[in-house]
Tab-separated table of C-alpha atoms and ligand atoms in Angstrom:
chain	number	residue	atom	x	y	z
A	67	UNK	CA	1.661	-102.011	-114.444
A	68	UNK	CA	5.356	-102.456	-115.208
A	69	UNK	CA	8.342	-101.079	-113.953
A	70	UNK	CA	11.261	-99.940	-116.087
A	71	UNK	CA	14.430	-101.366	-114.904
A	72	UNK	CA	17.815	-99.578	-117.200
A	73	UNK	CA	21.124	-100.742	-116.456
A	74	UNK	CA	24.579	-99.253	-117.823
A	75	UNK	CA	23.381	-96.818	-120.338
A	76	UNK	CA	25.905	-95.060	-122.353
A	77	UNK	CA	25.790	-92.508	-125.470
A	78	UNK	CA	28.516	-90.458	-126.557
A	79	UNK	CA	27.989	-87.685	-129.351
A	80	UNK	CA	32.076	-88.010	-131.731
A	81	UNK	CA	33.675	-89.070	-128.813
A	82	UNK	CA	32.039	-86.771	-125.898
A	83	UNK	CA	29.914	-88.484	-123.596
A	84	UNK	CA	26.341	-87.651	-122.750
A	85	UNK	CA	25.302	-90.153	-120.674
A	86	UNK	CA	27.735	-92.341	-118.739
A	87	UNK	CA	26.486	-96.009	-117.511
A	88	UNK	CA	23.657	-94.805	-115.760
A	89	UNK	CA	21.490	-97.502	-113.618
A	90	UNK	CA	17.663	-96.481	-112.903
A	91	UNK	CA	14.832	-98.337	-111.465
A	92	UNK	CA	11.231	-96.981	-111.417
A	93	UNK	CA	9.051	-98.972	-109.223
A	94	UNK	CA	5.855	-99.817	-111.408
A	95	UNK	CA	2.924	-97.248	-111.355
A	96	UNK	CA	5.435	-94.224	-109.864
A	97	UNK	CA	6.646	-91.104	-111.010
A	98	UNK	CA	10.184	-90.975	-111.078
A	99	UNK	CA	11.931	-87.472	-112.230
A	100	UNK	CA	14.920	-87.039	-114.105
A	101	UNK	CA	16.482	-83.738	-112.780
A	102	UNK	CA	19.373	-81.583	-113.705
A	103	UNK	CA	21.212	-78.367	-115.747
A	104	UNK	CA	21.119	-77.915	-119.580
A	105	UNK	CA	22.806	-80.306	-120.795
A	106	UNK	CA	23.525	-82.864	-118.476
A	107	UNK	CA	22.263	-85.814	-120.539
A	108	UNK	CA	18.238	-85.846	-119.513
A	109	UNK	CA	16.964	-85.628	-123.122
A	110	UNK	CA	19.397	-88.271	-124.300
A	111	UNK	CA	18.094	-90.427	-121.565
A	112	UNK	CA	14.689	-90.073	-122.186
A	113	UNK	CA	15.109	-90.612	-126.041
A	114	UNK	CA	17.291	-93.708	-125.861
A	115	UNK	CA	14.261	-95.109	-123.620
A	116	UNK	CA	11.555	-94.146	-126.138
A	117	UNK	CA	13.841	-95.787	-128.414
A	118	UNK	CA	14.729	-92.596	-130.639
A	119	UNK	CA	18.189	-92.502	-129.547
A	120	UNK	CA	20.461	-95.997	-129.891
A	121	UNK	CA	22.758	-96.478	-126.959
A	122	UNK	CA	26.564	-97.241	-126.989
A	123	UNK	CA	25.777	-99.859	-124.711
A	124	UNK	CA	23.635	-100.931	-121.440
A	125	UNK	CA	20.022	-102.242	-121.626
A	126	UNK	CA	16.285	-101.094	-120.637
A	127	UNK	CA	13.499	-103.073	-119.576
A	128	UNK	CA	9.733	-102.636	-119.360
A	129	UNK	CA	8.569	-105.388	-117.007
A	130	UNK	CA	9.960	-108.556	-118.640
A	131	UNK	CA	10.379	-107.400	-121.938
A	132	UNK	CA	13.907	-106.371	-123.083
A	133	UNK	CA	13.065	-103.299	-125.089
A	134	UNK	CA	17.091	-102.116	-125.704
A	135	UNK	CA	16.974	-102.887	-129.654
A	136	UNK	CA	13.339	-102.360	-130.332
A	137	UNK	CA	11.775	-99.691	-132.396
A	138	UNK	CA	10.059	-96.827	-130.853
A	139	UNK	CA	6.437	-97.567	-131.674
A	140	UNK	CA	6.603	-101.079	-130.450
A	141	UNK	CA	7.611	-100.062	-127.076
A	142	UNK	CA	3.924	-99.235	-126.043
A	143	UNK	CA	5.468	-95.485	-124.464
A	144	UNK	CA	3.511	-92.518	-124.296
A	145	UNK	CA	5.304	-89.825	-125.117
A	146	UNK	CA	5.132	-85.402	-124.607
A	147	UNK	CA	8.331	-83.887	-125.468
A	148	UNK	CA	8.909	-80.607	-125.946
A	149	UNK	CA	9.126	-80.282	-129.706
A	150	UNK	CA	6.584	-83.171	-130.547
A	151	UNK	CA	3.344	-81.164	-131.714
A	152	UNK	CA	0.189	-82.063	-132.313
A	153	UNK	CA	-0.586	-82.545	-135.388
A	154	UNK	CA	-2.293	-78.794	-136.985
A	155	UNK	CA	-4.654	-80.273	-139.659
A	156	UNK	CA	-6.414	-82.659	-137.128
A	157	UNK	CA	-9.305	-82.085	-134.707
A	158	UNK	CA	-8.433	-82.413	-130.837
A	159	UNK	CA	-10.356	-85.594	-131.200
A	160	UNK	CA	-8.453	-86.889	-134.504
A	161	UNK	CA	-4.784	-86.254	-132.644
A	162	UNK	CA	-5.913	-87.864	-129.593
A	163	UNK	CA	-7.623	-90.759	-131.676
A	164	UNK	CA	-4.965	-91.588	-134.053
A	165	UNK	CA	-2.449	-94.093	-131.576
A	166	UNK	CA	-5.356	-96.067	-131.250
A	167	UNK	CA	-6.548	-95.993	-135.305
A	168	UNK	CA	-2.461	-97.554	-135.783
A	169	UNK	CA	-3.436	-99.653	-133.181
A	170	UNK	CA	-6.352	-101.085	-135.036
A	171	UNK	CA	-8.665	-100.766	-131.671
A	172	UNK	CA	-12.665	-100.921	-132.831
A	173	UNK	CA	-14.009	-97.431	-134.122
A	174	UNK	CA	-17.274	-97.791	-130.758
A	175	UNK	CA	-14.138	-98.453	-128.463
A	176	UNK	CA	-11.764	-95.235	-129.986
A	177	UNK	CA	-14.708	-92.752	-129.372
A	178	UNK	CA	-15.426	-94.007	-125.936
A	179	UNK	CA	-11.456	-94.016	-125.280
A	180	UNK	CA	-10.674	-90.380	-126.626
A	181	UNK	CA	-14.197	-88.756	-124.623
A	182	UNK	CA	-12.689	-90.914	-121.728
A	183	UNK	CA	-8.874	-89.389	-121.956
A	184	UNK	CA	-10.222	-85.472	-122.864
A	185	UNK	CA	-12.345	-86.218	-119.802
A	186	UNK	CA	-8.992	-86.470	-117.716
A	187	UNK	CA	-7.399	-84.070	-118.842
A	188	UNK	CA	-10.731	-81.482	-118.773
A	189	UNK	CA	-10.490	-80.779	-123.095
A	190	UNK	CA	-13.896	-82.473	-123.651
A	191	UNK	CA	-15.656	-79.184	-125.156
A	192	UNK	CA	-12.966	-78.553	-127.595
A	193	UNK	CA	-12.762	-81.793	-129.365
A	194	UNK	CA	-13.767	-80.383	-132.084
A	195	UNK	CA	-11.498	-77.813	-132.504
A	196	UNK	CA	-7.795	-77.883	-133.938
A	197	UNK	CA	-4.669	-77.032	-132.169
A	198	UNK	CA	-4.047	-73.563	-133.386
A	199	UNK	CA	-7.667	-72.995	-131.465
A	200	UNK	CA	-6.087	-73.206	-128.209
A	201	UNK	CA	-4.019	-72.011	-125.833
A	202	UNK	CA	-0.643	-73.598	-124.705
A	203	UNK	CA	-1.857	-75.136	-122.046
A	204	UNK	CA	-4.690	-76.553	-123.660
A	205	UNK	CA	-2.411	-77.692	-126.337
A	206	UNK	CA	0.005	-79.166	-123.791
A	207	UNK	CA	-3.317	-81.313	-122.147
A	208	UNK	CA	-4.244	-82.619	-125.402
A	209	UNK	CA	-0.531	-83.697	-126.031
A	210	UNK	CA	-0.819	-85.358	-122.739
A	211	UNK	CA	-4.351	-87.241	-123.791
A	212	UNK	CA	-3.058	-87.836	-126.960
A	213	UNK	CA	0.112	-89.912	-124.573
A	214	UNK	CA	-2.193	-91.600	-122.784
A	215	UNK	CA	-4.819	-92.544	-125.063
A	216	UNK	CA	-3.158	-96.212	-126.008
A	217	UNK	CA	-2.998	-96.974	-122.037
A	218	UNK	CA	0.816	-96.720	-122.743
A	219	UNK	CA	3.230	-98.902	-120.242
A	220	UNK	CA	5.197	-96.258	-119.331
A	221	UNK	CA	4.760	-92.541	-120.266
A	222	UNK	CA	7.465	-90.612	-120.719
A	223	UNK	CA	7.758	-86.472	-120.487
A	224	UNK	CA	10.133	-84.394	-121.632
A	225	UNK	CA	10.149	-80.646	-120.050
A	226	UNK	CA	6.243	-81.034	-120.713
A	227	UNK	CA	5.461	-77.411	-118.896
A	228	UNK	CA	8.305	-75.458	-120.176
A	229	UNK	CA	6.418	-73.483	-122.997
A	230	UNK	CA	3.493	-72.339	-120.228
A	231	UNK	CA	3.416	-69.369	-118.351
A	232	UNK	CA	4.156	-69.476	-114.113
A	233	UNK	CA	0.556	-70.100	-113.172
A	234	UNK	CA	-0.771	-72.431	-115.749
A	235	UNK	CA	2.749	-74.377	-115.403
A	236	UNK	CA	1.473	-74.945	-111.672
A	237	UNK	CA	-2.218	-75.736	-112.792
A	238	UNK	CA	-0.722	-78.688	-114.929
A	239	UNK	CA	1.539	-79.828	-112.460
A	240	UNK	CA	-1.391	-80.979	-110.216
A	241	UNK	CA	-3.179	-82.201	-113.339
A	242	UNK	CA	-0.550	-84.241	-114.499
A	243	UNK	CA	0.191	-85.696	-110.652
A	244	UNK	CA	-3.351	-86.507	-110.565
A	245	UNK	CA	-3.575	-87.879	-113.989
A	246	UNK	CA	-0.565	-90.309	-113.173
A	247	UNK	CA	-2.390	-91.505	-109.988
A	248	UNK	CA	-5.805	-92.338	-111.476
A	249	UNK	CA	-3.766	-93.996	-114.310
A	250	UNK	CA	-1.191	-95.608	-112.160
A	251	UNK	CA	1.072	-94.930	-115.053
A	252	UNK	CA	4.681	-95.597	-114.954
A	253	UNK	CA	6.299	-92.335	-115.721
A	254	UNK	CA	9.791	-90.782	-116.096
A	255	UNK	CA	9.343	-87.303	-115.792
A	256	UNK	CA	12.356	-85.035	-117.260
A	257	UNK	CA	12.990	-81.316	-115.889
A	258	UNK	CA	15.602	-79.086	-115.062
A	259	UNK	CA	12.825	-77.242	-112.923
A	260	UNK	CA	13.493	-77.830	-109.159
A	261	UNK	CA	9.794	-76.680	-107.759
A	262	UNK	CA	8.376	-79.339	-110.461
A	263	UNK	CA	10.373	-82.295	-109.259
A	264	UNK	CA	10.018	-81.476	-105.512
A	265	UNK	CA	6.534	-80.798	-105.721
A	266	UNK	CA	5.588	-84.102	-107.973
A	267	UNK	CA	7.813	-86.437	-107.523
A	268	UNK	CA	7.957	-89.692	-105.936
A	269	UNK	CA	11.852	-90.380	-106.777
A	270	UNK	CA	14.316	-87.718	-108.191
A	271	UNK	CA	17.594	-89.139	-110.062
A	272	UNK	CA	19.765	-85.809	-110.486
A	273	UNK	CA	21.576	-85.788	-113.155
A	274	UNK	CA	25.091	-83.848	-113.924
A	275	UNK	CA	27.401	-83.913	-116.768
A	276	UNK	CA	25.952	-87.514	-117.997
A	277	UNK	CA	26.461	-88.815	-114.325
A	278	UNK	CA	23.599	-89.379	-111.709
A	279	UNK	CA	24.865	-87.548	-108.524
A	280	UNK	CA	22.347	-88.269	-106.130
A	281	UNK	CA	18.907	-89.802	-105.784
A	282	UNK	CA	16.083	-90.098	-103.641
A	283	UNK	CA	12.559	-88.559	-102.714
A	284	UNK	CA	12.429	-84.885	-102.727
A	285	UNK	CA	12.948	-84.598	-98.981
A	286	UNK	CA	16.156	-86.856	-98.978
A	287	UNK	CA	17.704	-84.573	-101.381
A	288	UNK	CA	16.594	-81.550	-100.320
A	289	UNK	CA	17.517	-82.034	-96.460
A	290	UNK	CA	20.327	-84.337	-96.617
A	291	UNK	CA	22.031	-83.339	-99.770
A	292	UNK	CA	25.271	-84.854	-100.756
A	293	UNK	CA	27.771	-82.132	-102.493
A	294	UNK	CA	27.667	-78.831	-102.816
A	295	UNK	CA	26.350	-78.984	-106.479
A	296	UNK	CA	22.960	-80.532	-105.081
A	297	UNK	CA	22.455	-78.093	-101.989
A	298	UNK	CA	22.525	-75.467	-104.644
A	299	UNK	CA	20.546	-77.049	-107.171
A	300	UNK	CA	17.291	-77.577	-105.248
A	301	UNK	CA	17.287	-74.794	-103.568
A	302	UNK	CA	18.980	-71.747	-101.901
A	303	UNK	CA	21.703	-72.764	-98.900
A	304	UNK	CA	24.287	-70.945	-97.250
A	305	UNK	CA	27.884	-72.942	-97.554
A	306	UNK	CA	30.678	-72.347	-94.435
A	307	UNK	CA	33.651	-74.465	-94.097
A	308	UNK	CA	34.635	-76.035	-90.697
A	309	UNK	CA	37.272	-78.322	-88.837
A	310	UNK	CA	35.940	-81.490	-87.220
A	311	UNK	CA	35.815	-81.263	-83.538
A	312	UNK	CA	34.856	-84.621	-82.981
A	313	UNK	CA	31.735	-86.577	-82.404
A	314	UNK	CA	28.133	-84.979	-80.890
A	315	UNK	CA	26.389	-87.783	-80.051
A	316	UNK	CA	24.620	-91.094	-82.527
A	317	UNK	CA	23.892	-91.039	-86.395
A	318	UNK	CA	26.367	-89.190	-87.616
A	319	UNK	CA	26.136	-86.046	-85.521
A	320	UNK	CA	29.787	-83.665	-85.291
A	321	UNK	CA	30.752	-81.007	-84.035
A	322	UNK	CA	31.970	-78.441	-86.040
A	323	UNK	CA	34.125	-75.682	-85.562
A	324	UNK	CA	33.559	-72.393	-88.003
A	325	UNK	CA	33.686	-69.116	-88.652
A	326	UNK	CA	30.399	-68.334	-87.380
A	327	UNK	CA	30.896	-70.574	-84.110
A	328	UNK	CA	30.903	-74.177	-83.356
A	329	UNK	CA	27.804	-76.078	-84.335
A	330	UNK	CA	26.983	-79.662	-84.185
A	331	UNK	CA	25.906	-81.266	-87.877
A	332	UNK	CA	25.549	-84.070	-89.563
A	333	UNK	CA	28.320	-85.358	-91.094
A	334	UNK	CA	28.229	-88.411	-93.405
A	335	UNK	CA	31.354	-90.884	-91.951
A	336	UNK	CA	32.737	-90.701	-95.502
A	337	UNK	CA	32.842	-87.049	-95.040
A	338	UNK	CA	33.685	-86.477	-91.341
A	339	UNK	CA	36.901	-88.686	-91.916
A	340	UNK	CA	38.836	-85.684	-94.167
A	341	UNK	CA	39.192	-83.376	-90.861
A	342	UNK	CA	37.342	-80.285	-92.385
A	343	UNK	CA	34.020	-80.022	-93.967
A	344	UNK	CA	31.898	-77.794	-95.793
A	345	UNK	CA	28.587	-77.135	-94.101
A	346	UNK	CA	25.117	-75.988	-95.913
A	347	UNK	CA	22.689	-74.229	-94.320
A	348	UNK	CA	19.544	-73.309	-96.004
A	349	UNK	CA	17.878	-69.594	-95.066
A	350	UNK	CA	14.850	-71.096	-93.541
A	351	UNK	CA	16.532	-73.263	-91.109
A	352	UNK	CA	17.596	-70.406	-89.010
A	353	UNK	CA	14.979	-68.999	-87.147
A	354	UNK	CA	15.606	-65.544	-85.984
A	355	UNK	CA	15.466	-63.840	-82.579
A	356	UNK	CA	15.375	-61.210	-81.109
A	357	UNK	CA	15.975	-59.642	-77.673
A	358	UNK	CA	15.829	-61.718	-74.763
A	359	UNK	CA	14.123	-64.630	-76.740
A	360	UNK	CA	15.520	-68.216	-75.741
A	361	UNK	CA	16.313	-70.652	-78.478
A	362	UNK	CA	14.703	-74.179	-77.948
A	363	UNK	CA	16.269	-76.532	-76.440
A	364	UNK	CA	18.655	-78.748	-78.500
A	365	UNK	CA	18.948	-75.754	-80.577
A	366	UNK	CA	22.662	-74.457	-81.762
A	367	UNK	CA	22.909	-70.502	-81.418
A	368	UNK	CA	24.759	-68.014	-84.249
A	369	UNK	CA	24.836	-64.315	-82.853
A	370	UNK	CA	24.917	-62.242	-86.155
A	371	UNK	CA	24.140	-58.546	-87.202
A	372	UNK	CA	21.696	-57.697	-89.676
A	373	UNK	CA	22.998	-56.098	-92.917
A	374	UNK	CA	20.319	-55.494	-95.123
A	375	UNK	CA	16.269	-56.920	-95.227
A	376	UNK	CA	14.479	-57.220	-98.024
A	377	UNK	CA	10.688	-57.205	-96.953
A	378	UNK	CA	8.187	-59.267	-99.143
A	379	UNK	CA	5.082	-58.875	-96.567
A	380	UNK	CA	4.743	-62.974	-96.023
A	381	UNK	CA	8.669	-63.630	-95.499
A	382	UNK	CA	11.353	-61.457	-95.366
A	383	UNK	CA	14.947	-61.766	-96.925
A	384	UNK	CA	18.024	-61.087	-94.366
A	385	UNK	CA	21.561	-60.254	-94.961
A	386	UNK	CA	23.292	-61.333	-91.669
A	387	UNK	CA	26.938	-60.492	-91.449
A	388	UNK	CA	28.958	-63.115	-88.713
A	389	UNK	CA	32.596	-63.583	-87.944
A	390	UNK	CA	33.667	-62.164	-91.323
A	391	UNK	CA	30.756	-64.191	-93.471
A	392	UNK	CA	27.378	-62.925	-94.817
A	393	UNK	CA	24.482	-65.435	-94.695
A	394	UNK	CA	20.831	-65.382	-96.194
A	395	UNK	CA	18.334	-65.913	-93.347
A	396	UNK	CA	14.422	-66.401	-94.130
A	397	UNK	CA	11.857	-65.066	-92.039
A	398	UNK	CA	8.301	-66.032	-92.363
A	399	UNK	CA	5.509	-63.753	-91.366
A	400	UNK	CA	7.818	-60.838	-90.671
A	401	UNK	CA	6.050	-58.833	-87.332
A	402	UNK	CA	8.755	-56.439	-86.604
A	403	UNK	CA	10.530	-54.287	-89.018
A	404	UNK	CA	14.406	-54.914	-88.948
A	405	UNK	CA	16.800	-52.403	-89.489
A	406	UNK	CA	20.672	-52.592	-90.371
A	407	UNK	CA	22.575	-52.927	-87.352
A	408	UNK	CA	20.721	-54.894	-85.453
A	409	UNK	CA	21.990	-57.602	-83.389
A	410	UNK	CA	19.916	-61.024	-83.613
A	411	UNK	CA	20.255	-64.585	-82.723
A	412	UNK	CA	19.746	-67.502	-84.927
A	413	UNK	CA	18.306	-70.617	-83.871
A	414	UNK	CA	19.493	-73.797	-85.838
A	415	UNK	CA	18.517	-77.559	-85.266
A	416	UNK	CA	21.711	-79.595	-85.716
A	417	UNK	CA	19.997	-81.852	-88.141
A	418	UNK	CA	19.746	-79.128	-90.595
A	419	UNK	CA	23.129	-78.250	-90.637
A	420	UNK	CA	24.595	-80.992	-93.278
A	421	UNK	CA	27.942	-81.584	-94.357
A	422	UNK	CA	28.343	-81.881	-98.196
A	423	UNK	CA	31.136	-83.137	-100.345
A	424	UNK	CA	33.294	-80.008	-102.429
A	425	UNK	CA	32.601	-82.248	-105.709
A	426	UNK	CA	29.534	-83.867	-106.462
B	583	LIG	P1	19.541	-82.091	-121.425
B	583	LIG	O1	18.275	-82.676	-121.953
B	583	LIG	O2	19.867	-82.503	-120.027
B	583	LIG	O3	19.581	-80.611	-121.573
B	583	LIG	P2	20.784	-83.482	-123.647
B	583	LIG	O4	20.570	-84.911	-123.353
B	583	LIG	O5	19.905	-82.845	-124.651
B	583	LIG	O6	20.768	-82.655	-122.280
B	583	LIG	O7	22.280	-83.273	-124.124
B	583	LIG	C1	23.382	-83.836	-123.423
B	583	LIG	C2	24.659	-83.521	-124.195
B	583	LIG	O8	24.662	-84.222	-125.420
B	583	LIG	C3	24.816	-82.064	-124.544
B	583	LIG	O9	26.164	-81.732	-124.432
B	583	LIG	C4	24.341	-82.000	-125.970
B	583	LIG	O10	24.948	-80.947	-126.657
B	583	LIG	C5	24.751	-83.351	-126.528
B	583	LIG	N1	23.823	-83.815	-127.577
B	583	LIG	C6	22.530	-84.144	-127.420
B	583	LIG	N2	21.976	-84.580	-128.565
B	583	LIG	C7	22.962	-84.519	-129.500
B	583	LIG	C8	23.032	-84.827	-130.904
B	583	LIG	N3	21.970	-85.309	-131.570
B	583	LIG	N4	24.213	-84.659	-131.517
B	583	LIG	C9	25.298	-84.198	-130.839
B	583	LIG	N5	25.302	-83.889	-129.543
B	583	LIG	C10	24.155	-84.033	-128.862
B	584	LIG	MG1	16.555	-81.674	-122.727
């Protein structure tokens, strides 16, 4: 196993820059995503480190070997990208064969290899048969055999679900997790699809206008986002601005004062030091209450009125209306119908109120 180890890579397209000097480090044998909007410089990424795309500058590693100026198919990467078919007048078995015929590997060893890889990714009974006698998502599996055929360093996957339908796009997101595992293949994963990076990843690098904003595992972003643009980005959150009231106790803990009451949070130092703060809640962190339910302890308490419900029979979607500000609450396993009107409570641990920078 290697790891891949990229430092200060830069491409501009006449003059506009796609990626700026971006640093990444996947550990060997992990999955590492690259996540953000259209556009934001993932694809150029990917392609300078398959070697398709030349950088202005900066350099990429695999392991010890310094593969910056090399040529794609000396780079040993496997590679699914979005518009890299298989090939239509070859068998499943011939496209999945074929890096290893260029590799000159024995013809015993090849069919032992390609049974081995359609084995993994469950294609054995169509080897036989040529792409346009499957489905996309038997297409997509044989694109990923074909990747991993040559026991590539690192694989490298570009958007590789984005052509499937909802369900089998979830199917193939466990295969490919599991695949990676039993592989222990060193893979950069790129997506603008939030669910597929949370749900797979081991590292996410987000990615915005050529910049990386943030990284870390899917919980660190998700629960301790840093700007407003990442809150958003993986995954629904309610933003309210608030003046610093001072401290609430260790690690970073404030409290806040806002529209819809004063609420402890945690507040970066880097933040807290500007005086005012923009807070993001997400829906699910507020439990509601009704009645003379108490809160736990440690708990901060919003008294709001309920606007409008959307029912969905395992959650249910609130409108709450407080101190002049609506906010999405999320109710799991709804019991008791809600009607507009209403007064409720909503209980919030402090910890999941986070303070996020205005600009990313
Ligand atoms: P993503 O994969 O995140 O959607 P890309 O890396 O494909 O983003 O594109 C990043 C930016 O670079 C976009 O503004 C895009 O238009 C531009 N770009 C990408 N490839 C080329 C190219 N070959 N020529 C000119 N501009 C390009
Ligand atoms: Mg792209």
């Amino acid at each position: 196993m290697v790891g891949i180890a990229i430092r200060g890579l830069s491409k501009s397209y006449d003059g506009v820059p796609a990626v700026r000097s971006v640093d990444l480090d996947v550990p060997p044998g992990s999955l590492t995503f690259l996540l953000g909007p259209s556009g934001c410089g993932k694809s150029t990424m990917l392609r300078m480190v398959a070697g398709f795309v030349e950088p202005d500058a900066g350099s990429i590693r695999f392991g010890d070997r310094d593969v910056t100026q090399m040529a794609p198919e000396r780079r040993n990467a496997g590679l699914v990208f979005q518009n890299y078919a298989l090939w239509p007048h070859m068998s499943v078995a011939q496209n999945v064969a074929f890096g290893l015929e260029v590799r000159k590997m024995p013809k015993a060893d090849i069919a032992r290899r390609v049974d081995e890889c359609l084995g993994l990714v469950r294609m054995r009974e169509y080897a036989s048969r040529t792409p346009n006698q499957l489905s996309g998502g038997q297409q997509q599996r044989v694109a990923l055999a074909r990747a991993i055929a040559f026991r590539p360093d690192v694989l490298l996957l570009d958007e590789p679900l984005s052509n499937l339908d909802a369900k089998l796009r979830i199917d193939m997101r466990a295969e490919i997790r599991r695949i990676v595992d039993e592989l222990r293949m060193t893979t950069i994963y790129v997506t603008h699809d939030r669910d597929e990076a949370l749900s797979l990843a081991d590292s996410i690098v987000v990615m915005r206008s050529g910049d990386v904003v943030q990284r870390g595992t899917p919980r660190e972003l998700y629960e301790r986002p840093n700007s407003k643009f990442i809150a958003g980005f993986l995954g629904e959150t309610n933003l309210v601005e608030g003046a610093i009231e001072g401290a609430a106790g260790a690690d970073s803990m404030v409290q806040v004062r806002t529209p819809i009451g004063s609420l402890r949070a945690y507040v970066p130092e880097s933040l807290a030091r500007a005086g005012t703060v923009t807070l993001s809640i997400r829906p699910e962190a507020m439990s509601l209450m009704r009645g003379a339910a108490q809160a736990s302890a440690g708990a901060d308490v919003i008294r709001a009125t309920i606007t409008s419900t959307t029912y969905l029979g395992a959650v249910a979607h609130h409108e709450v209306a407080v101190g002049g500000i609506a906010l999405r609450v999320l109710e799991t396993n709804p019991r008791v119908p809600a009607r507009p009107g209403e007064e409720v409570q909503l209980a919030v641990s402090p910890d999941q109120v986070v303070g996020v920078a205005g600009t990313p």
